[in-house]
């Protein structure tokens, strides 16, 4: 055990995701179990700079495992991008007696933590909390499973009205610049087409596919579009393009937006977050730093944070093939 670590901070940073509270709960309870103190850092790095801290014990995290969002709040923080901001944060952490911290967030949050560690040799461990699932070194980020379930449920509802009116719906989902949410939910919800940035197959092919759908007697169509898709048109421009080239379709658009970020976390995300929180605290107490906790083949592993922030989880080509076959 790294005996010099007596007090561990925990914060959430960047876009929130369902399961972040389960991860906070696990970090706090593992600290209590290991008999080290734990301090909640509110509002991400902004709160760190301002010294917005609150001691947390095992009871501080009662009844939050099933809650979306993050009780520690989150924020995007420009100040932490500056040496002055990081210096102020370091002074605040030292004044509070915090010896290390766990940051729950995405690649941007990990980049900040890595720079901070380089400047102050301050022990840090990352837990991947984002719905995008866009971080190298883990098959699942905390929140991805819940977001997918939310999207599939909503697309099922959209399909009800699409079928009633024989309509084509373009449904835009989140994911920043990757297509994991779109691809998985498109297959899960039986979409006729899925548009993702990793596989731009062009507008002509889209029109051909929609024509075939119509000819095959499908009364409604759903096209799931990743927000980062590169087909060259927004979902609203796609609507106009299809209306112009395929007047047989009555077209509508649904942009799902931030509902994908909320909701009670799925059991999978609660368990994943709980496992990751334990690993994060144990790793710090073993003297590890600059790692991100991840899951691969259902095993909890550590990936150097320098690697985690450089790459994305590759799109599943086998799932792309499944999606193509399913549109038969
Ligand atoms: O990274 C999570 C995410 O929800 C992305 O999928 C989305 O593009 C972005 O955050 C939205 O950012 P904001 O919440 O700042 O509008």
PDB file of C-alpha atoms in Angstrom, residues 98-207:
ATOM      1  CA  UNK A  98      -5.804  15.391  -0.586  1.00  0.00           C
ATOM      2  CA  UNK A  99      -3.028  13.023  -1.766  1.00  0.00           C
ATOM      3  CA  UNK A 100      -4.568  11.617  -4.974  1.00  0.00           C
ATOM      4  CA  UNK A 101      -7.778  11.770  -6.981  1.00  0.00           C
ATOM      5  CA  UNK A 102     -10.074   9.649  -9.119  1.00  0.00           C
ATOM      6  CA  UNK A 103     -11.543  11.484 -12.120  1.00  0.00           C
ATOM      7  CA  UNK A 104     -14.719  10.076 -13.665  1.00  0.00           C
ATOM      8  CA  UNK A 105     -15.136  11.450 -17.167  1.00  0.00           C
ATOM      9  CA  UNK A 106     -14.108  11.309 -20.802  1.00  0.00           C
ATOM     10  CA  UNK A 107     -10.907  11.751 -22.764  1.00  0.00           C
ATOM     11  CA  UNK A 108     -10.854  15.517 -22.284  1.00  0.00           C
ATOM     12  CA  UNK A 109     -11.000  15.078 -18.510  1.00  0.00           C
ATOM     13  CA  UNK A 110      -8.231  12.477 -18.638  1.00  0.00           C
ATOM     14  CA  UNK A 111      -6.024  14.771 -20.713  1.00  0.00           C
ATOM     15  CA  UNK A 112      -6.297  17.440 -18.023  1.00  0.00           C
ATOM     16  CA  UNK A 113      -5.468  14.915 -15.306  1.00  0.00           C
ATOM     17  CA  UNK A 114      -2.431  13.681 -17.218  1.00  0.00           C
ATOM     18  CA  UNK A 115      -1.027  17.212 -17.688  1.00  0.00           C
ATOM     19  CA  UNK A 116      -1.676  17.890 -14.000  1.00  0.00           C
ATOM     20  CA  UNK A 117       0.220  14.768 -13.026  1.00  0.00           C
ATOM     21  CA  UNK A 118       3.142  15.724 -15.289  1.00  0.00           C
ATOM     22  CA  UNK A 119       3.371  19.132 -13.592  1.00  0.00           C
ATOM     23  CA  UNK A 120       2.814  18.068  -9.974  1.00  0.00           C
ATOM     24  CA  UNK A 121       3.434  14.301  -9.898  1.00  0.00           C
ATOM     25  CA  UNK A 122       0.032  14.065  -8.256  1.00  0.00           C
ATOM     26  CA  UNK A 123      -1.384  10.486  -8.351  1.00  0.00           C
ATOM     27  CA  UNK A 124      -4.489  10.174 -10.550  1.00  0.00           C
ATOM     28  CA  UNK A 125      -6.638   7.315 -11.862  1.00  0.00           C
ATOM     29  CA  UNK A 126      -9.409   7.712 -14.456  1.00  0.00           C
ATOM     30  CA  UNK A 127     -12.776   5.974 -14.702  1.00  0.00           C
ATOM     31  CA  UNK A 128     -14.336   6.251 -18.213  1.00  0.00           C
ATOM     32  CA  UNK A 129     -17.698   7.951 -17.705  1.00  0.00           C
ATOM     33  CA  UNK A 130     -19.348   9.005 -20.964  1.00  0.00           C
ATOM     34  CA  UNK A 131     -22.258   7.742 -23.055  1.00  0.00           C
ATOM     35  CA  UNK A 132     -20.154   7.881 -26.244  1.00  0.00           C
ATOM     36  CA  UNK A 133     -18.059   4.763 -25.582  1.00  0.00           C
ATOM     37  CA  UNK A 134     -15.272   6.516 -27.480  1.00  0.00           C
ATOM     38  CA  UNK A 135     -12.318   5.797 -25.205  1.00  0.00           C
ATOM     39  CA  UNK A 136      -9.552   3.338 -26.063  1.00  0.00           C
ATOM     40  CA  UNK A 137      -8.829   0.693 -23.429  1.00  0.00           C
ATOM     41  CA  UNK A 138     -12.349  -0.316 -22.479  1.00  0.00           C
ATOM     42  CA  UNK A 139     -15.142  -2.126 -24.296  1.00  0.00           C
ATOM     43  CA  UNK A 140     -17.684  -0.136 -22.260  1.00  0.00           C
ATOM     44  CA  UNK A 141     -17.662   3.317 -20.762  1.00  0.00           C
ATOM     45  CA  UNK A 142     -19.988   3.955 -17.815  1.00  0.00           C
ATOM     46  CA  UNK A 143     -23.263   5.207 -19.273  1.00  0.00           C
ATOM     47  CA  UNK A 144     -23.022   3.665 -22.738  1.00  0.00           C
ATOM     48  CA  UNK A 145     -25.300   0.699 -21.954  1.00  0.00           C
ATOM     49  CA  UNK A 146     -27.942   2.906 -20.336  1.00  0.00           C
ATOM     50  CA  UNK A 147     -27.888   5.393 -23.216  1.00  0.00           C
ATOM     51  CA  UNK A 148     -28.358   2.567 -25.729  1.00  0.00           C
ATOM     52  CA  UNK A 149     -31.353   1.227 -23.812  1.00  0.00           C
ATOM     53  CA  UNK A 150     -32.862   4.718 -23.676  1.00  0.00           C
ATOM     54  CA  UNK A 151     -32.414   5.176 -27.441  1.00  0.00           C
ATOM     55  CA  UNK A 152     -33.875   1.772 -28.355  1.00  0.00           C
ATOM     56  CA  UNK A 153     -36.920   2.447 -26.170  1.00  0.00           C
ATOM     57  CA  UNK A 154     -37.481   5.813 -27.875  1.00  0.00           C
ATOM     58  CA  UNK A 155     -37.012   4.445 -31.396  1.00  0.00           C
ATOM     59  CA  UNK A 156     -39.598   1.739 -30.636  1.00  0.00           C
ATOM     60  CA  UNK A 157     -42.023   4.552 -29.780  1.00  0.00           C
ATOM     61  CA  UNK A 158     -41.156   6.460 -32.951  1.00  0.00           C
ATOM     62  CA  UNK A 159     -41.737   3.313 -34.993  1.00  0.00           C
ATOM     63  CA  UNK A 160     -45.315   3.127 -33.658  1.00  0.00           C
ATOM     64  CA  UNK A 161     -46.212   6.491 -35.164  1.00  0.00           C
ATOM     65  CA  UNK A 162     -44.062   5.932 -38.273  1.00  0.00           C
ATOM     66  CA  UNK A 163     -46.045   2.758 -38.991  1.00  0.00           C
ATOM     67  CA  UNK A 164     -49.372   4.493 -38.370  1.00  0.00           C
ATOM     68  CA  UNK A 165     -48.559   7.137 -40.978  1.00  0.00           C
ATOM     69  CA  UNK A 166     -46.315   5.151 -43.348  1.00  0.00           C
ATOM     70  CA  UNK A 167     -43.521   7.601 -42.656  1.00  0.00           C
ATOM     71  CA  UNK A 168     -39.749   7.632 -42.865  1.00  0.00           C
ATOM     72  CA  UNK A 169     -37.997   8.985 -39.731  1.00  0.00           C
ATOM     73  CA  UNK A 170     -34.434  10.210 -39.477  1.00  0.00           C
ATOM     74  CA  UNK A 171     -33.470   9.776 -35.803  1.00  0.00           C
ATOM     75  CA  UNK A 172     -30.287  11.569 -34.729  1.00  0.00           C
ATOM     76  CA  UNK A 173     -28.439  10.141 -31.730  1.00  0.00           C
ATOM     77  CA  UNK A 174     -25.449  11.347 -29.714  1.00  0.00           C
ATOM     78  CA  UNK A 175     -21.937   9.945 -29.759  1.00  0.00           C
ATOM     79  CA  UNK A 176     -19.862  13.017 -30.589  1.00  0.00           C
ATOM     80  CA  UNK A 177     -17.590  11.819 -33.431  1.00  0.00           C
ATOM     81  CA  UNK A 178     -18.088   8.048 -33.114  1.00  0.00           C
ATOM     82  CA  UNK A 179     -20.994   5.815 -34.141  1.00  0.00           C
ATOM     83  CA  UNK A 180     -21.214   3.208 -31.363  1.00  0.00           C
ATOM     84  CA  UNK A 181     -24.580   4.386 -30.041  1.00  0.00           C
ATOM     85  CA  UNK A 182     -26.017   4.684 -33.559  1.00  0.00           C
ATOM     86  CA  UNK A 183     -24.766   1.287 -34.778  1.00  0.00           C
ATOM     87  CA  UNK A 184     -25.869  -0.713 -31.738  1.00  0.00           C
ATOM     88  CA  UNK A 185     -29.239   0.974 -31.338  1.00  0.00           C
ATOM     89  CA  UNK A 186     -29.871   0.852 -35.065  1.00  0.00           C
ATOM     90  CA  UNK A 187     -29.459  -2.928 -35.003  1.00  0.00           C
ATOM     91  CA  UNK A 188     -31.322  -3.236 -31.706  1.00  0.00           C
ATOM     92  CA  UNK A 189     -34.291  -1.189 -32.890  1.00  0.00           C
ATOM     93  CA  UNK A 190     -34.389  -2.751 -36.357  1.00  0.00           C
ATOM     94  CA  UNK A 191     -33.554   0.400 -38.285  1.00  0.00           C
ATOM     95  CA  UNK A 192     -33.664   0.167 -42.067  1.00  0.00           C
ATOM     96  CA  UNK A 193     -30.494   2.250 -42.345  1.00  0.00           C
ATOM     97  CA  UNK A 194     -27.733   3.372 -39.973  1.00  0.00           C
ATOM     98  CA  UNK A 195     -25.430   6.302 -40.806  1.00  0.00           C
ATOM     99  CA  UNK A 196     -22.166   6.458 -38.857  1.00  0.00           C
ATOM    100  CA  UNK A 197     -18.968   8.514 -39.287  1.00  0.00           C
ATOM    101  CA  UNK A 198     -16.835   5.369 -39.478  1.00  0.00           C
ATOM    102  CA  UNK A 199     -18.556   4.099 -42.626  1.00  0.00           C
ATOM    103  CA  UNK A 200     -19.755   6.860 -44.944  1.00  0.00           C
ATOM    104  CA  UNK A 201     -21.465   4.929 -47.742  1.00  0.00           C
ATOM    105  CA  UNK A 202     -22.936   7.908 -49.567  1.00  0.00           C
ATOM    106  CA  UNK A 203     -26.295   9.380 -50.457  1.00  0.00           C
ATOM    107  CA  UNK A 204     -26.929   7.370 -53.638  1.00  0.00           C
ATOM    108  CA  UNK A 205     -26.681   4.118 -51.726  1.00  0.00           C
ATOM    109  CA  UNK A 206     -29.033   5.491 -49.068  1.00  0.00           C
ATOM    110  CA  UNK A 207     -31.638   6.328 -51.715  1.00  0.00           C
TER     111      UNK A 207
END
